[in-house]
Amino acid sequence: MADNLITMTLEDDKTTRPEPKRGKPCPPDVPEKFWDEETGEIRLDALLKSYRELERKLSRMVSVPGDGADEEERRRFLRALGVPESPEEYHIEPRHPLVTADPDVNRRLHEAGFTPAQVQLVYDLAAERLLPLIAEAAQLFEAERQIERLKEHFGGEERWQRAARQLAAWGKANLPEAVFEALSSTYEGVLAMQRMMQRNEPGILKDAEPARAPNEDELRALMRDPRYWRRRDPAIVERVAEGFRRLFPEER
């Protein structure tokens, strides 16, 4: 029986071709990138390179000081965050003339570990949020003070209420709206309007000058008036409502 030439060729190839060399497996506790299978040893060059890179990263990291940290450790941490050495190094850009850098405030912020950006934000928020509240409180205080003067002038709360209703009715009937509002906003203006009412002076007539319809900003400002949101003065409430009706007639 003739030999199978193909089978013989393949068998001869197996006997002549060397077996591939198998490397030594990587131990389970060694990362594969550090293992050389051919030599069966750890790749020291790769290990050292990785170690040096890790050392560089650690040197740039800043540890947060714990409760038992000394002052020097805390100081290094704050300097790394950008906190200056002293509160005098804060450079504040005032957003309003009434809100400028205060040495005592800066000292307290520095003790708390505020960065320059955080300190600037404190001053910015004071100008943005506190000043309007202070201004509104000052206006309210002044209005209450002038009302007390009017009560005293007219002889008490009841008499002032009666006079206020009379003045409101006369002023709306005889004065331009802007003039009536201006006179009604101060103690002296109310007394001047009272004298005009008593003398029935024709010097300022309601029809002498057509009242300009207030714009939306003026109406919003009027809504912040304590007479609108606190005392709910009917005249002020009606003025605001009428103003919006004029501005937006299609929404009636």
Coordinates of N, CA and C in Angstrom, one line a residue:
M1 N 0.9 -1.2 0.0 CA 0.0 0.0 0.0 C 0.9 1.2 0.0
A2 N 0.6 2.1 -0.9 CA 1.5 3.3 -1.0 C 1.3 4.2 0.2
D3 N 2.3 4.8 0.6 CA 2.3 5.7 1.7 C 1.5 7.0 1.3
N4 N 0.9 7.6 2.2 CA 0.2 8.9 2.0 C 1.2 10.0 2.0
L5 N 1.5 10.5 0.9 CA 2.5 11.5 0.8 C 2.2 12.8 1.6
I6 N 1.0 13.1 1.6 CA 0.6 14.4 2.4 C 0.8 14.1 3.9
T7 N 0.3 13.0 4.4 CA 0.5 12.7 5.8 C 1.9 12.7 6.2
M8 N 2.8 12.0 5.4 CA 4.2 11.9 5.7 C 4.8 13.3 5.7
T9 N 4.4 14.2 4.8 CA 5.0 15.5 4.8 C 4.7 16.3 6.0
L10 N 3.4 16.2 6.5 CA 3.0 16.9 7.7 C 3.7 16.3 8.9
E11 N 3.9 15.0 9.0 CA 4.5 14.4 10.1 C 6.0 14.8 10.2
D12 N 6.6 14.8 9.0 CA 8.0 15.3 8.9 C 8.2 16.7 9.4
D13 N 7.1 17.5 9.1 CA 7.2 19.0 9.5 C 7.1 19.1 11.0
K14 N 6.3 18.2 11.6 CA 6.2 18.3 13.1 C 7.5 17.9 13.8
T15 N 8.2 16.9 13.2 CA 9.5 16.5 13.8 C 10.6 17.5 13.6
T16 N 10.5 18.2 12.5 CA 11.6 19.2 12.3 C 11.4 20.6 12.9
R17 N 10.1 21.0 13.1 CA 9.8 22.3 13.6 C 9.9 22.3 15.1
P18 N 10.7 23.2 15.7 CA 10.9 23.3 17.2 C 9.7 23.8 17.9
E19 N 9.5 23.2 19.0 CA 8.4 23.7 19.9 C 8.6 25.1 20.3
P20 N 7.5 26.0 20.3 CA 7.7 27.4 20.8 C 8.1 27.4 22.3
K21 N 9.0 28.3 22.5 CA 9.5 28.4 23.9 C 8.4 29.1 24.8
R22 N 8.0 28.5 25.8 CA 7.1 29.1 26.7 C 7.8 29.8 27.9
G23 N 7.3 31.1 28.1 CA 7.9 31.8 29.2 C 7.4 31.4 30.6
K24 N 8.0 31.9 31.6 CA 7.6 31.6 32.9 C 6.4 32.5 33.3
P25 N 5.3 31.9 33.8 CA 4.1 32.7 34.1 C 4.4 33.8 35.2
C26 N 3.6 34.9 35.1 CA 3.8 36.0 36.1 C 3.2 35.6 37.4
P27 N 4.0 35.8 38.5 CA 3.4 35.5 39.8 C 2.2 36.3 40.1
P28 N 1.2 35.8 40.9 CA 0.0 36.5 41.1 C 0.1 37.9 41.8
D29 N 1.2 38.0 42.6 CA 1.4 39.3 43.4 C 2.3 40.3 42.6
V30 N 2.6 40.0 41.4 CA 3.4 41.0 40.6 C 2.6 41.5 39.4
P31 N 2.4 42.8 39.2 CA 1.7 43.3 38.0 C 2.4 42.9 36.8
E32 N 1.6 42.5 35.7 CA 2.1 42.0 34.5 C 3.1 42.9 33.8
K33 N 2.9 44.3 34.0 CA 3.8 45.2 33.3 C 5.2 45.2 33.8
F34 N 5.3 44.6 35.0 CA 6.7 44.6 35.7 C 7.3 43.2 35.5
W35 N 6.7 42.3 34.8 CA 7.2 40.9 34.7 C 7.7 40.6 33.3
D36 N 8.9 40.0 33.3 CA 9.5 39.6 32.0 C 9.4 38.1 31.9
E37 N 8.5 37.6 30.9 CA 8.2 36.2 30.8 C 9.4 35.4 30.3
E38 N 10.2 36.0 29.4 CA 11.4 35.3 28.8 C 12.4 35.0 29.9
T39 N 12.7 36.0 30.7 CA 13.7 35.7 31.7 C 13.2 35.2 33.1
G40 N 11.8 35.4 33.2 CA 11.2 34.9 34.5 C 11.6 35.8 35.6
E41 N 11.9 37.1 35.3 CA 12.3 38.0 36.4 C 11.5 39.3 36.3
I42 N 11.6 40.0 37.4 CA 10.9 41.3 37.5 C 11.7 42.3 36.6
R43 N 10.9 43.2 35.9 CA 11.5 44.2 35.0 C 11.8 45.4 35.9
L44 N 13.1 45.5 36.4 CA 13.5 46.5 37.3 C 13.4 47.9 36.7
D45 N 13.7 48.0 35.4 CA 13.6 49.4 34.8 C 12.2 49.9 34.8
A46 N 11.2 49.1 34.5 CA 9.8 49.5 34.5 C 9.3 49.8 35.9
L47 N 9.8 49.0 36.9 CA 9.4 49.2 38.3 C 10.0 50.6 38.8
L48 N 11.2 50.8 38.5 CA 11.9 52.1 38.9 C 11.2 53.3 38.3
K49 N 10.9 53.2 37.0 CA 10.2 54.3 36.3 C 8.9 54.6 36.9
S50 N 8.1 53.6 37.2 CA 6.8 53.8 37.9 C 7.0 54.4 39.3
Y51 N 7.9 53.9 40.0 CA 8.2 54.5 41.3 C 8.5 55.9 41.3
R52 N 9.4 56.3 40.4 CA 9.8 57.7 40.3 C 8.6 58.6 39.9
E53 N 7.7 58.1 39.0 CA 6.5 58.9 38.6 C 5.6 59.0 39.8
L54 N 5.4 58.0 40.6 CA 4.6 58.1 41.8 C 5.1 59.0 42.8
E55 N 6.4 59.0 43.0 CA 7.1 59.9 43.9 C 6.9 61.4 43.5
R56 N 6.9 61.7 42.2 CA 6.7 63.0 41.7 C 5.2 63.5 42.0
K57 N 4.3 62.6 41.8 CA 2.9 62.9 42.1 C 2.6 63.2 43.6
L58 N 3.2 62.3 44.4 CA 3.0 62.5 45.8 C 3.7 63.8 46.4
S59 N 4.8 64.2 45.7 CA 5.4 65.4 46.2 C 4.6 66.7 45.9
R60 N 3.7 66.6 44.9 CA 2.8 67.7 44.5 C 1.5 67.7 45.3
M61 N 1.2 66.6 46.0 CA 0.0 66.5 46.7 C 0.1 67.3 48.1
V62 N -1.0 67.8 48.5 CA -1.1 68.5 49.8 C -2.0 67.8 50.7
S63 N -1.5 67.4 51.9 CA -2.4 66.7 52.8 C -3.1 67.7 53.7
V64 N -4.4 67.3 53.9 CA -5.2 68.2 54.8 C -4.9 67.9 56.2
P65 N -4.5 69.0 56.9 CA -4.1 68.8 58.3 C -5.2 68.4 59.2
G66 N -4.9 67.4 60.1 CA -6.0 66.9 61.0 C -6.1 67.8 62.2
D67 N -6.9 67.3 63.2 CA -7.2 68.0 64.4 C -5.9 68.3 65.2
G68 N -5.0 67.3 65.2 CA -3.8 67.5 66.0 C -2.6 68.1 65.2
A69 N -2.9 68.7 64.1 CA -1.8 69.3 63.3 C -1.3 70.6 64.0
D70 N 0.0 70.8 63.8 CA 0.6 72.0 64.5 C 0.4 73.2 63.5
E71 N 0.8 74.3 64.0 CA 0.5 75.6 63.3 C 1.3 75.6 62.0
E72 N 2.5 75.1 62.0 CA 3.3 75.1 60.8 C 2.7 74.3 59.7
E73 N 2.2 73.1 60.0 CA 1.5 72.2 59.0 C 0.3 72.9 58.5
R74 N -0.5 73.6 59.3 CA -1.7 74.3 58.9 C -1.3 75.5 58.0
R75 N -0.2 76.2 58.3 CA 0.3 77.3 57.5 C 0.7 76.8 56.1
R76 N 1.4 75.7 56.0 CA 1.8 75.2 54.7 C 0.6 74.8 53.9
F77 N -0.4 74.3 54.5 CA -1.7 73.9 53.8 C -2.4 75.1 53.3
L78 N -2.5 76.2 54.1 CA -3.2 77.4 53.6 C -2.4 78.1 52.5
R79 N -1.1 78.1 52.6 CA -0.3 78.7 51.5 C -0.5 77.9 50.2
A80 N -0.6 76.6 50.3 CA -0.8 75.8 49.1 C -2.2 76.1 48.5
L81 N -3.2 76.5 49.3 CA -4.5 76.8 48.8 C -4.5 78.2 48.2
G82 N -3.5 79.1 48.5 CA -3.5 80.4 48.0 C -3.8 81.5 49.0
V83 N -3.9 81.1 50.3 CA -4.1 82.1 51.3 C -2.8 82.9 51.5
P84 N -2.9 84.2 51.5 CA -1.6 85.0 51.7 C -1.1 84.9 53.1
E85 N 0.1 85.4 53.3 CA 0.8 85.3 54.6 C 0.1 86.2 55.6
S86 N -0.5 87.3 55.2 CA -1.1 88.3 56.1 C -2.4 88.8 55.5
P87 N -3.3 89.3 56.3 CA -4.5 89.9 55.7 C -4.3 91.2 54.9
E88 N -3.1 91.8 55.2 CA -2.8 93.1 54.4 C -2.5 92.8 53.0
E89 N -2.3 91.5 52.6 CA -2.1 91.1 51.2 C -3.3 90.9 50.4
Y90 N -4.5 91.0 51.0 CA -5.7 90.9 50.3 C -5.9 92.2 49.5
H91 N -6.2 92.1 48.2 CA -6.4 93.3 47.4 C -7.9 93.3 47.0
I92 N -8.7 94.2 47.6 CA -10.1 94.2 47.3 C -10.4 95.3 46.3
E93 N -11.3 94.9 45.3 CA -11.8 95.8 44.3 C -13.2 96.2 44.7
P94 N -13.4 97.4 45.3 CA -14.8 97.8 45.8 C -15.8 97.8 44.7
R95 N -16.9 97.2 44.9 CA -18.1 97.3 43.9 C -19.0 98.5 44.2
H96 N -18.8 99.1 45.4 CA -19.6 100.3 45.8 C -18.8 101.1 46.8
P97 N -18.9 102.4 46.7 CA -18.1 103.3 47.6 C -18.4 103.0 49.1
L98 N -19.6 102.5 49.4 CA -19.9 102.2 50.8 C -19.3 100.9 51.3
V99 N -18.9 100.1 50.4 CA -18.3 98.7 50.8 C -16.9 98.7 50.3
T100 N -16.0 99.1 51.3 CA -14.6 99.1 51.0 C -13.9 98.2 52.0
A101 N -12.6 97.9 51.7 CA -11.9 97.0 52.6 C -11.8 97.4 54.0
D102 N -12.1 96.5 54.9 CA -12.0 96.8 56.3 C -11.0 95.9 57.0
P103 N -10.0 96.5 57.6 CA -8.9 95.7 58.2 C -9.3 94.6 59.2
D104 N -10.3 94.9 60.0 CA -10.7 94.0 61.0 C -11.5 92.8 60.3
V105 N -12.3 93.1 59.3 CA -13.0 92.0 58.6 C -12.0 91.2 57.9
N106 N -11.0 91.8 57.2 CA -9.9 91.0 56.5 C -9.2 90.1 57.5
R107 N -8.9 90.7 58.7 CA -8.2 89.9 59.7 C -9.0 88.6 60.1
R108 N -10.2 88.8 60.3 CA -11.1 87.6 60.6 C -11.2 86.6 59.5
L109 N -11.3 87.1 58.3 CA -11.4 86.2 57.1 C -10.1 85.5 56.9
H110 N -9.0 86.2 57.2 CA -7.7 85.5 57.1 C -7.5 84.4 58.1
E111 N -7.9 84.7 59.3 CA -7.9 83.7 60.4 C -8.7 82.4 60.0
A112 N -9.8 82.7 59.3 CA -10.7 81.6 58.9 C -10.1 80.8 57.6
G113 N -9.0 81.3 57.0 CA -8.4 80.6 55.9 C -9.1 81.0 54.6
F114 N -9.6 82.2 54.4 CA -10.2 82.6 53.1 C -9.1 82.9 52.1
T115 N -9.3 82.5 50.9 CA -8.4 82.9 49.8 C -8.8 84.3 49.3
P116 N -7.9 84.9 48.5 CA -8.3 86.3 48.0 C -9.6 86.3 47.2
A117 N -9.8 85.2 46.4 CA -11.1 85.2 45.6 C -12.3 85.1 46.5
Q118 N -12.2 84.3 47.6 CA -13.3 84.2 48.6 C -13.5 85.5 49.3
V119 N -12.5 86.2 49.7 CA -12.6 87.5 50.3 C -13.3 88.5 49.4
Q120 N -12.9 88.5 48.1 CA -13.5 89.4 47.2 C -15.0 89.1 47.1
L121 N -15.4 87.9 47.1 CA -16.8 87.5 47.0 C -17.6 88.0 48.2
V122 N -17.0 87.9 49.3 CA -17.7 88.4 50.5 C -18.0 89.9 50.4
Y123 N -17.1 90.7 49.9 CA -17.4 92.1 49.7 C -18.4 92.4 48.5
D124 N -18.3 91.5 47.5 CA -19.2 91.7 46.4 C -20.6 91.4 46.8
L125 N -20.8 90.3 47.6 CA -22.1 90.0 48.1 C -22.7 91.0 49.1
A126 N -21.8 91.7 49.8 CA -22.2 92.7 50.7 C -22.8 93.9 49.9
A127 N -22.1 94.3 48.8 CA -22.6 95.4 48.0 C -23.8 95.0 47.3
E128 N -23.9 93.7 46.8 CA -25.1 93.3 46.0 C -26.3 93.0 46.8
R129 N -26.2 92.5 48.0 CA -27.3 92.0 48.8 C -27.6 92.9 50.0
L130 N -26.6 93.3 50.7 CA -26.9 94.0 52.0 C -27.2 95.5 51.8
L131 N -26.6 96.2 50.8 CA -26.9 97.6 50.6 C -28.3 97.9 50.3
P132 N -28.9 97.1 49.4 CA -30.4 97.4 49.1 C -31.2 97.2 50.3
L133 N -30.9 96.2 51.2 CA -31.7 96.0 52.4 C -31.5 97.1 53.4
I134 N -30.3 97.6 53.5 CA -30.0 98.7 54.4 C -30.7 100.0 53.9
A135 N -30.7 100.2 52.6 CA -31.4 101.4 52.0 C -32.9 101.3 52.3
E136 N -33.4 100.1 52.1 CA -34.9 100.0 52.3 C -35.2 100.2 53.8
A137 N -34.4 99.6 54.6 CA -34.6 99.8 56.1 C -34.5 101.3 56.5
A138 N -33.6 102.0 55.9 CA -33.4 103.4 56.2 C -34.6 104.2 55.7
Q139 N -35.1 103.9 54.5 CA -36.3 104.5 54.0 C -37.5 104.3 54.9
L140 N -37.7 103.0 55.3 CA -38.8 102.7 56.2 C -38.7 103.4 57.5
F141 N -37.5 103.4 58.1 CA -37.3 104.1 59.3 C -37.7 105.6 59.2
E142 N -37.2 106.2 58.1 CA -37.4 107.6 57.9 C -38.9 107.9 57.7
A143 N -39.6 107.0 57.0 CA -41.0 107.2 56.8 C -41.8 107.1 58.1
E144 N -41.4 106.1 58.9 CA -42.1 105.9 60.2 C -41.8 107.1 61.1
R145 N -40.7 107.6 61.0 CA -40.3 108.8 61.9 C -41.2 110.0 61.4
Q146 N -41.3 110.2 60.1 CA -42.1 111.3 59.7 C -43.6 111.1 59.9
I147 N -44.1 109.9 59.9 CA -45.5 109.7 60.2 C -45.7 110.0 61.7
E148 N -44.8 109.7 62.6 CA -44.9 110.0 64.0 C -45.0 111.5 64.2
R149 N -44.2 112.2 63.4 CA -44.2 113.7 63.5 C -45.6 114.2 63.0
L150 N -46.1 113.6 62.0 CA -47.5 114.0 61.5 C -48.6 113.7 62.5
K151 N -48.5 112.6 63.2 CA -49.4 112.3 64.2 C -49.4 113.3 65.3
E152 N -48.2 113.7 65.7 CA -48.0 114.7 66.8 C -48.5 116.0 66.3
H153 N -48.3 116.4 65.1 CA -48.7 117.7 64.5 C -50.2 117.8 64.5
F154 N -50.9 116.7 64.1 CA -52.3 116.7 63.9 C -53.1 116.4 65.2
G155 N -52.3 116.0 66.2 CA -53.0 115.7 67.5 C -53.4 114.3 67.8
G156 N -52.6 113.4 67.3 CA -52.8 112.0 67.6 C -53.2 111.1 66.4
E157 N -53.2 109.8 66.6 CA -53.4 108.8 65.5 C -54.8 109.1 64.8
E158 N -55.8 109.2 65.6 CA -57.2 109.3 65.0 C -57.3 110.5 64.1
R159 N -56.8 111.7 64.6 CA -56.9 112.9 63.9 C -56.0 112.9 62.6
W160 N -54.9 112.3 62.7 CA -54.0 112.2 61.6 C -54.7 111.3 60.5
Q161 N -55.3 110.2 60.9 CA -56.0 109.3 59.9 C -57.1 110.1 59.2
R162 N -57.8 110.9 59.9 CA -58.9 111.7 59.3 C -58.3 112.7 58.4
A163 N -57.3 113.4 58.8 CA -56.6 114.4 57.9 C -56.0 113.8 56.7
A164 N -55.4 112.6 56.9 CA -54.8 111.9 55.7 C -55.9 111.5 54.7
R165 N -57.0 111.1 55.1 CA -58.1 110.8 54.1 C -58.5 112.1 53.4
Q166 N -58.7 113.2 54.1 CA -59.1 114.4 53.5 C -58.0 114.9 52.5
L167 N -56.8 114.8 52.9 CA -55.7 115.3 52.0 C -55.6 114.4 50.8
A168 N -55.8 113.1 50.9 CA -55.7 112.2 49.8 C -56.8 112.5 48.8
A169 N -58.0 112.8 49.3 CA -59.1 113.1 48.4 C -58.9 114.4 47.7
W170 N -58.5 115.4 48.4 CA -58.2 116.7 47.8 C -57.1 116.7 46.8
G171 N -56.0 116.0 47.2 CA -54.8 116.0 46.4 C -55.1 115.3 45.1
K172 N -55.8 114.2 45.1 CA -56.1 113.4 43.9 C -57.0 114.2 43.0
A173 N -57.8 115.0 43.6 CA -58.8 115.8 42.8 C -58.2 117.0 42.2
N174 N -57.2 117.6 42.8 CA -56.7 118.9 42.4 C -55.2 119.0 41.9
L175 N -54.5 117.9 42.2 CA -53.0 118.0 41.9 C -52.7 116.9 40.8
P176 N -51.7 117.2 40.0 CA -51.1 116.2 39.1 C -50.6 115.0 40.0
E177 N -50.7 113.8 39.5 CA -50.3 112.6 40.3 C -48.9 112.7 40.8
A178 N -48.0 113.1 39.9 CA -46.6 113.2 40.3 C -46.4 114.2 41.5
V179 N -47.1 115.4 41.4 CA -47.0 116.4 42.5 C -47.6 115.9 43.8
F180 N -48.7 115.2 43.7 CA -49.3 114.6 44.9 C -48.4 113.6 45.5
E181 N -47.8 112.7 44.7 CA -46.9 111.7 45.3 C -45.7 112.4 45.9
A182 N -45.1 113.4 45.3 CA -44.0 114.1 45.8 C -44.3 114.7 47.2
L183 N -45.4 115.5 47.2 CA -45.8 116.1 48.5 C -46.1 115.1 49.6
S184 N -46.7 114.0 49.2 CA -47.1 113.0 50.2 C -45.9 112.2 50.8
S185 N -44.8 112.4 50.3 CA -43.6 111.5 50.7 C -42.8 112.1 51.8
T186 N -43.1 113.4 52.2 CA -42.3 114.0 53.3 C -43.3 114.8 54.3
Y187 N -42.8 115.0 55.5 CA -43.6 115.7 56.5 C -43.8 117.1 56.0
E188 N -42.8 117.8 55.5 CA -43.0 119.2 55.0 C -44.0 119.2 53.8
G189 N -43.9 118.2 52.9 CA -44.8 118.2 51.8 C -46.2 118.1 52.2
V190 N -46.5 117.2 53.2 CA -47.9 117.0 53.7 C -48.4 118.3 54.2
L191 N -47.6 119.0 55.0 CA -48.1 120.3 55.6 C -48.3 121.3 54.5
A192 N -47.4 121.3 53.5 CA -47.6 122.3 52.4 C -48.9 122.0 51.7
M193 N -49.2 120.7 51.5 CA -50.5 120.3 50.8 C -51.7 120.7 51.7
Q194 N -51.5 120.6 53.0 CA -52.6 121.0 53.9 C -52.9 122.5 53.7
R195 N -51.8 123.3 53.7 CA -52.0 124.7 53.5 C -52.7 125.1 52.2
M196 N -52.3 124.3 51.1 CA -52.9 124.6 49.8 C -54.4 124.2 49.9
M197 N -54.7 123.1 50.6 CA -56.1 122.7 50.6 C -56.9 123.7 51.4
Q198 N -56.4 124.2 52.5 CA -57.1 125.2 53.4 C -57.3 126.5 52.6
R199 N -56.4 126.9 51.8 CA -56.5 128.1 51.1 C -57.2 127.9 49.7
N200 N -57.3 126.6 49.3 CA -57.9 126.3 48.0 C -57.1 127.0 46.9
E201 N -55.7 126.9 47.0 CA -54.9 127.6 46.1 C -55.0 127.0 44.7
P202 N -55.2 127.8 43.7 CA -55.3 127.3 42.3 C -54.0 127.3 41.6
G203 N -52.9 127.5 42.3 CA -51.6 127.6 41.6 C -51.2 126.3 40.9
I204 N -51.5 125.2 41.5 CA -51.2 123.9 40.8 C -52.5 123.1 40.6
L205 N -52.9 123.1 39.4 CA -54.2 122.4 39.1 C -53.9 121.1 38.4
K206 N -54.8 120.2 38.7 CA -54.6 118.8 38.1 C -54.6 118.8 36.6
D207 N -55.4 119.7 36.0 CA -55.4 119.7 34.5 C -54.4 120.6 33.9
A208 N -53.6 121.3 34.7 CA -52.6 122.2 34.2 C -51.5 121.4 33.5
E209 N -51.3 120.2 33.9 CA -50.2 119.4 33.3 C -50.6 118.0 33.3
P210 N -50.7 117.4 32.1 CA -51.2 116.0 32.1 C -50.2 115.1 32.7
A211 N -50.7 114.2 33.5 CA -49.9 113.3 34.3 C -49.3 112.2 33.3
R212 N -48.0 112.1 33.4 CA -47.3 111.1 32.5 C -47.5 109.7 33.1
A213 N -47.9 108.8 32.3 CA -48.1 107.4 32.8 C -46.8 106.8 33.2
P214 N -46.6 106.2 34.4 CA -45.4 105.7 34.8 C -45.0 104.5 33.9
N215 N -43.7 104.3 33.8 CA -43.2 103.1 33.0 C -43.1 101.9 34.0
E216 N -42.8 100.7 33.5 CA -42.8 99.5 34.3 C -41.7 99.6 35.4
D217 N -40.5 100.2 35.2 CA -39.5 100.3 36.2 C -40.0 101.2 37.3
E218 N -40.7 102.3 37.0 CA -41.3 103.2 38.0 C -42.3 102.4 38.8
L219 N -43.1 101.6 38.2 CA -44.2 100.9 38.9 C -43.5 99.8 39.8
R220 N -42.5 99.2 39.4 CA -41.8 98.2 40.2 C -41.2 98.9 41.4
A221 N -40.6 100.1 41.2 CA -40.1 100.8 42.3 C -41.2 101.2 43.3
L222 N -42.3 101.6 42.8 CA -43.4 102.0 43.7 C -43.9 100.8 44.5
M223 N -43.8 99.6 43.9 CA -44.3 98.4 44.6 C -43.3 98.1 45.8
R224 N -42.1 98.6 45.7 CA -41.2 98.4 46.9 C -41.4 99.4 48.0
D225 N -42.2 100.4 47.7 CA -42.6 101.4 48.7 C -43.3 100.8 49.8
P226 N -42.9 101.0 51.1 CA -43.7 100.4 52.2 C -45.2 100.8 52.3
R227 N -45.5 101.9 51.6 CA -46.9 102.2 51.6 C -47.7 101.3 50.7
Y228 N -47.0 100.6 49.8 CA -47.7 99.6 49.0 C -47.7 98.2 49.6
W229 N -46.5 97.7 49.9 CA -46.4 96.3 50.4 C -46.7 96.1 51.9
R230 N -46.5 97.2 52.6 CA -46.7 97.1 54.1 C -48.1 97.6 54.5
R231 N -48.3 98.9 54.2 CA -49.6 99.5 54.7 C -50.7 99.3 53.7
R232 N -50.4 98.9 52.5 CA -51.5 98.7 51.5 C -52.3 99.9 51.3
D233 N -51.7 101.1 51.2 CA -52.4 102.3 51.0 C -53.2 102.2 49.7
P234 N -54.5 102.4 49.8 CA -55.4 102.2 48.7 C -55.0 103.0 47.5
A235 N -54.6 104.3 47.7 CA -54.2 105.2 46.6 C -53.0 104.6 45.9
I236 N -52.0 104.1 46.6 CA -50.8 103.5 46.0 C -51.1 102.3 45.3
V237 N -51.9 101.4 45.9 CA -52.3 100.1 45.3 C -53.1 100.4 44.0
E238 N -54.0 101.4 44.0 CA -54.7 101.7 42.8 C -53.8 102.3 41.7
R239 N -52.8 103.1 42.1 CA -51.9 103.7 41.1 C -51.1 102.6 40.4
V240 N -50.6 101.6 41.2 CA -49.9 100.6 40.6 C -50.8 99.8 39.6
A241 N -52.0 99.4 40.1 CA -52.9 98.7 39.2 C -53.2 99.4 38.0
E242 N -53.5 100.7 38.1 CA -53.9 101.5 36.9 C -52.7 101.7 36.0
G243 N -51.5 101.8 36.6 CA -50.3 101.9 35.7 C -50.1 100.6 34.9
F244 N -50.3 99.5 35.5 CA -50.1 98.2 34.7 C -51.3 98.1 33.7
R245 N -52.4 98.6 34.0 CA -53.5 98.5 33.1 C -53.2 99.3 31.8
R246 N -52.6 100.5 32.1 CA -52.2 101.3 30.9 C -51.1 100.7 30.1
L247 N -50.1 100.1 30.8 CA -49.0 99.5 30.1 C -49.4 98.3 29.3
F248 N -50.3 97.5 29.9 CA -50.7 96.2 29.2 C -52.2 96.1 29.1
P249 N -52.8 97.0 28.3 CA -54.3 97.0 28.1 C -54.8 95.7 27.5
E250 N -54.0 95.0 26.8 CA -54.5 93.8 26.1 C -54.7 92.7 27.1
E251 N -54.1 92.8 28.4 CA -54.3 91.7 29.4 C -55.4 92.0 30.3
R252 N -56.3 92.9 30.0 CA -57.4 93.2 30.9 C -58.4 92.0 30.8

